[in-house]
PDB file of C-alpha atoms in Angstrom:
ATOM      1  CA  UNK A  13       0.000   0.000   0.000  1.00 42.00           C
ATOM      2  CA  UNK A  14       1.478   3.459  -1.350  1.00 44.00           C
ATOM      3  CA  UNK A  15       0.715   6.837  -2.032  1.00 44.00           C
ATOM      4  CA  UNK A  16      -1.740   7.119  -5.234  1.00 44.00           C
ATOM      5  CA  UNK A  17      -1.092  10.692  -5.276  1.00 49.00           C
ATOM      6  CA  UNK A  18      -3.003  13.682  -4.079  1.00 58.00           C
ATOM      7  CA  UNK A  19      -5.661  14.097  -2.722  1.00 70.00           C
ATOM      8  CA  UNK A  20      -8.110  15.344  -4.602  1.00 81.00           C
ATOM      9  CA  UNK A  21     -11.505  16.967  -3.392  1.00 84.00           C
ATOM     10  CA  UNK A  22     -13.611  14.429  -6.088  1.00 86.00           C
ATOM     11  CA  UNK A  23     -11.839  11.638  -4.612  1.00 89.00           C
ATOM     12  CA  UNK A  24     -13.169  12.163  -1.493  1.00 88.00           C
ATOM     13  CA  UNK A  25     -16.878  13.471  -3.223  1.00 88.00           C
ATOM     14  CA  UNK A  26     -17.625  10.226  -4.439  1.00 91.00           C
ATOM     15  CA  UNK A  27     -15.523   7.405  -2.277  1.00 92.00           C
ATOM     16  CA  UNK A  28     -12.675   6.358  -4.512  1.00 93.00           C
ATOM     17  CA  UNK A  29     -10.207   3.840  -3.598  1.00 93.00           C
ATOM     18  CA  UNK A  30      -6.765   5.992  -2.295  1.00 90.00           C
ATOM     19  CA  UNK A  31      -4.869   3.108  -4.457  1.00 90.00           C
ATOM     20  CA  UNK A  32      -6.878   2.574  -7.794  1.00 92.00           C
ATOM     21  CA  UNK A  33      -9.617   5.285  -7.669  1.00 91.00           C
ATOM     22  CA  UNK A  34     -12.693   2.988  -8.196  1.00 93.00           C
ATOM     23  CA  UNK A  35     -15.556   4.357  -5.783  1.00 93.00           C
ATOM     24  CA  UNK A  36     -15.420   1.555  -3.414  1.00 93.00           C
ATOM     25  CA  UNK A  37     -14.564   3.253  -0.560  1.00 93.00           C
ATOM     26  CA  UNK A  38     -17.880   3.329   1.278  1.00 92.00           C
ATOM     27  CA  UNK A  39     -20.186  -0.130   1.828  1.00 92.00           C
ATOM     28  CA  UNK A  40     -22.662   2.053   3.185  1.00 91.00           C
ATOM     29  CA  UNK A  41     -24.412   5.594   3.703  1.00 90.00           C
ATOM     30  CA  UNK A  42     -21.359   6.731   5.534  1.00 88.00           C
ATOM     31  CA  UNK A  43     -19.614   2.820   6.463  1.00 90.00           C
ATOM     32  CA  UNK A  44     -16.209   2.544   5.331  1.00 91.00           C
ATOM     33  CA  UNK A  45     -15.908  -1.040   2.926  1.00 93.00           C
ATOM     34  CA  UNK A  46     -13.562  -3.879   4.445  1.00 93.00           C
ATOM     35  CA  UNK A  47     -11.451  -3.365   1.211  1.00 93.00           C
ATOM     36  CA  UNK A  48     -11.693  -2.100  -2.272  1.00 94.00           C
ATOM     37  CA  UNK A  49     -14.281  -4.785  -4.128  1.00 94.00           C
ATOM     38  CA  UNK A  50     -11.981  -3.834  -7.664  1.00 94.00           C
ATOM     39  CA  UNK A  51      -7.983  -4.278  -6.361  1.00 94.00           C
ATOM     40  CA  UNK A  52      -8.542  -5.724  -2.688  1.00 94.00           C
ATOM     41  CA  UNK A  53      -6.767  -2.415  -0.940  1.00 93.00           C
ATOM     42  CA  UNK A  54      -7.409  -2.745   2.597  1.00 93.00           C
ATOM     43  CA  UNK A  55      -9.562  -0.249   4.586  1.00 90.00           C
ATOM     44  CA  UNK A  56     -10.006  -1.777   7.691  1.00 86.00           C
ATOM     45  CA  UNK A  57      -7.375   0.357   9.227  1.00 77.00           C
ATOM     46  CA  UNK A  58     -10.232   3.177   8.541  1.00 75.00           C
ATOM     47  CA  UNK A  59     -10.618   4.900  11.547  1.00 76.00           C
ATOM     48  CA  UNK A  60     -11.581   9.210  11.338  1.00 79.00           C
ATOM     49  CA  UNK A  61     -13.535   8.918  14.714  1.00 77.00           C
ATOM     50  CA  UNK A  62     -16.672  10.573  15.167  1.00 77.00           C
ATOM     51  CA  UNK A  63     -14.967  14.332  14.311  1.00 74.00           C
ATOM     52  CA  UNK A  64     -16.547  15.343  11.030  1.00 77.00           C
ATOM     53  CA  UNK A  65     -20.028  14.170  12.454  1.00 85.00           C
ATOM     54  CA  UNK A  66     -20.145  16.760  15.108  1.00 87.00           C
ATOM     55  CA  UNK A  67     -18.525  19.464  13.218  1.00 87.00           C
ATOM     56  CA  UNK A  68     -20.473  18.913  10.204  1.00 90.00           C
ATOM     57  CA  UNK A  69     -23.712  18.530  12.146  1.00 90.00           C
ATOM     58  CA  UNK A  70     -23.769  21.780  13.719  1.00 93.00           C
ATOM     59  CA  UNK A  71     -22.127  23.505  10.652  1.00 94.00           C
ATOM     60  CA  UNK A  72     -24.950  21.996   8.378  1.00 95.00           C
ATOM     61  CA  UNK A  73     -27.810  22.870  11.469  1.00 95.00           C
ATOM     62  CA  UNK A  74     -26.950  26.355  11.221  1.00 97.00           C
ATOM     63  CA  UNK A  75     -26.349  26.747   7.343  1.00 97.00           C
ATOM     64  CA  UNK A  76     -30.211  24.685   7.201  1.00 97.00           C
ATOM     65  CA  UNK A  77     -31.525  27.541  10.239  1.00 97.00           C
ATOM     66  CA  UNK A  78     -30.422  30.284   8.329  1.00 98.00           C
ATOM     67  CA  UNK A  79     -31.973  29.263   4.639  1.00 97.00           C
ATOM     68  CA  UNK A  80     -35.475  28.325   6.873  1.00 97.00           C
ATOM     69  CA  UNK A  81     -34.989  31.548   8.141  1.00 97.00           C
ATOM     70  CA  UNK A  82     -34.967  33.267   4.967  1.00 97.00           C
ATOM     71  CA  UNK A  83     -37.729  31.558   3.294  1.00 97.00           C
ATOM     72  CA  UNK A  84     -40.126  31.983   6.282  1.00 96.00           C
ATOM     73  CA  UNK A  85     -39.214  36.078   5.990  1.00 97.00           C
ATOM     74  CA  UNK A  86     -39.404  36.426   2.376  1.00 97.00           C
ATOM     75  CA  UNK A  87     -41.960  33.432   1.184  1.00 96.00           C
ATOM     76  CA  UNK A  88     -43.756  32.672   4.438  1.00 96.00           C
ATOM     77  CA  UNK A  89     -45.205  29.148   3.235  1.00 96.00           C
ATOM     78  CA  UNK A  90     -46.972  26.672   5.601  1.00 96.00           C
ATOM     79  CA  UNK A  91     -45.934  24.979   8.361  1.00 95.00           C
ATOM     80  CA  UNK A  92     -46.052  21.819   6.304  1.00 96.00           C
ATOM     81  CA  UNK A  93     -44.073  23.090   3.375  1.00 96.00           C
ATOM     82  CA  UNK A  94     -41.109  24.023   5.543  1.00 95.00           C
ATOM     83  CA  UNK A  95     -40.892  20.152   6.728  1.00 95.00           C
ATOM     84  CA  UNK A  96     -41.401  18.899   3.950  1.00 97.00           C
ATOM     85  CA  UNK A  97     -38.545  21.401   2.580  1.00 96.00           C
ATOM     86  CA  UNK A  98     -36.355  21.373   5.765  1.00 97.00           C
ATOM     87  CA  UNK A  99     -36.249  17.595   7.065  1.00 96.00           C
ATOM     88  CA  UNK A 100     -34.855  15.808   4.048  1.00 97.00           C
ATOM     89  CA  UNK A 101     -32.815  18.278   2.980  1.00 97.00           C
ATOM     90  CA  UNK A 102     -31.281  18.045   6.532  1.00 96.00           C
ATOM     91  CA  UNK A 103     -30.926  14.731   6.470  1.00 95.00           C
ATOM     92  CA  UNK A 104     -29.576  14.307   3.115  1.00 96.00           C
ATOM     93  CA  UNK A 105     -26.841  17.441   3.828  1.00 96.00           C
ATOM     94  CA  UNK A 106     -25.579  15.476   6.703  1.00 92.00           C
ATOM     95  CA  UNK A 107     -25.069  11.712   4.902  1.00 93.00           C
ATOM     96  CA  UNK A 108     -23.917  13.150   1.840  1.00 93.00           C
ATOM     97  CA  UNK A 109     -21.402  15.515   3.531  1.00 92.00           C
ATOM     98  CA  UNK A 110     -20.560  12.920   6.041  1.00 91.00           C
ATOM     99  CA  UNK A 111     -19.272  11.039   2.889  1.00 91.00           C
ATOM    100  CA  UNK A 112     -17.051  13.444   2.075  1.00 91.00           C
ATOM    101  CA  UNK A 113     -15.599  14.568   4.759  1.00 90.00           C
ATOM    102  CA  UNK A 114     -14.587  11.068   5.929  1.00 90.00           C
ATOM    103  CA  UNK A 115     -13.776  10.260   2.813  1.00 91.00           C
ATOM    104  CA  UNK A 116     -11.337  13.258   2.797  1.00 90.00           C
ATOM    105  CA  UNK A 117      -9.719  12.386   6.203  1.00 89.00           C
ATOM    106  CA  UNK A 118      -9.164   8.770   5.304  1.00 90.00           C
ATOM    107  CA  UNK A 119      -7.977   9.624   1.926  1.00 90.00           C
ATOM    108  CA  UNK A 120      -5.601  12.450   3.651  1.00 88.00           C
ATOM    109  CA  UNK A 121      -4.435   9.243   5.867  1.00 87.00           C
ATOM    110  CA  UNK A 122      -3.721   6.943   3.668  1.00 88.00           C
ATOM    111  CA  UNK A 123      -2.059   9.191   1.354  1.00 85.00           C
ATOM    112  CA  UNK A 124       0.389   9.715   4.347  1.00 84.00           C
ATOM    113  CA  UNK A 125       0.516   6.408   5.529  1.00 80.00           C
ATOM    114  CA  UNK A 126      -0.692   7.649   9.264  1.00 73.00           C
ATOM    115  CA  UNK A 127      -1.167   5.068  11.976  1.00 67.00           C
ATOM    116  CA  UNK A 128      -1.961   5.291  15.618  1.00 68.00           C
ATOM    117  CA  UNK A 129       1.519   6.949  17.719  1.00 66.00           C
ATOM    118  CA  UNK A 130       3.681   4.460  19.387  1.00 72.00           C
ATOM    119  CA  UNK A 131       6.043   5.383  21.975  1.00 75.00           C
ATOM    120  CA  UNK A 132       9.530   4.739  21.686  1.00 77.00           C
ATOM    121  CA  UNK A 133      12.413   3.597  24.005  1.00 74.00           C
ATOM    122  CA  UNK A 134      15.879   3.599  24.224  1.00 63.00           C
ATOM    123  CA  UNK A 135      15.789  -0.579  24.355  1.00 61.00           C
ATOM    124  CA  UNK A 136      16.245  -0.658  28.190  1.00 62.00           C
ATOM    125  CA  UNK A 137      12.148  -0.056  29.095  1.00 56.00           C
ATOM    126  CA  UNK A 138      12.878   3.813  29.294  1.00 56.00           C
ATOM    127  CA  UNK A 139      11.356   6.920  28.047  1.00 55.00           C
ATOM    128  CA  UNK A 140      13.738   8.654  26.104  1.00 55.00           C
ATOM    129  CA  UNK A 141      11.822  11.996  27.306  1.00 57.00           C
ATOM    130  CA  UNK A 142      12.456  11.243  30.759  1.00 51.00           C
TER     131      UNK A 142
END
């Protein structure tokens, strides 16, 4: 497993593999495949944490607030019209940039070959920083 190059933002957009670029990153809505169905490149070392769902949540929750916002001022529709509006364009904003954004962080890890920090000694059980 090497560097495929960089990473670029449609790589991460649509979930292609970091080592042949067939969109097989994902299994799911937002699930991370075992490994790429067209080359076998492993992804179980995928691991972004839950980061980009907070962030993006509240970024998304206030971008969503403020259009709602808007539309009541200027259009003032029904009740009924702003959830039917407002819910599944909430829900799909979140998934779909979800997607991307993990998709960007793994892609930005495996690009870099990052892995979990080990500490290191000086081969007699000590820490070097003291």
């Amino acid at each position: 497993s090497g560097s495929a190059g960089p990473v670029t933002v449609r790589a991460a957009l649509f979930g292609h593999c970091p080592e042949c670029g067939a969109p097989t990153l994902f299994s799911g809505p937002v699930q991370f495949a075992e490994r790429c169905r067209a080359c076998g490149a492993d992804f179980s070392r995928a691991n972004v944490g839950d980061g980009p769902a907070a962030f993006l949540t509240l970024i998304i929750g206030a971008v969503i607030i403020g259009l709602a916002m808007l539309v009541e001022v200027y259009v003032h529709p029904p009740f009924w019209l702003h959830a039917l509006l407002w819910v599944p364009l909430t829900f799909a904003a979140v998934i779909y940039g979800l997607r991307a954004a993990k998709g960007w962080l793994f892609l930005t890890e495996w690009q870099r070959q990052a892995h979990e920090g080990r500490l290191v000694t000086d081969g007699h059980g000590d820490d070097p920083a003291g």
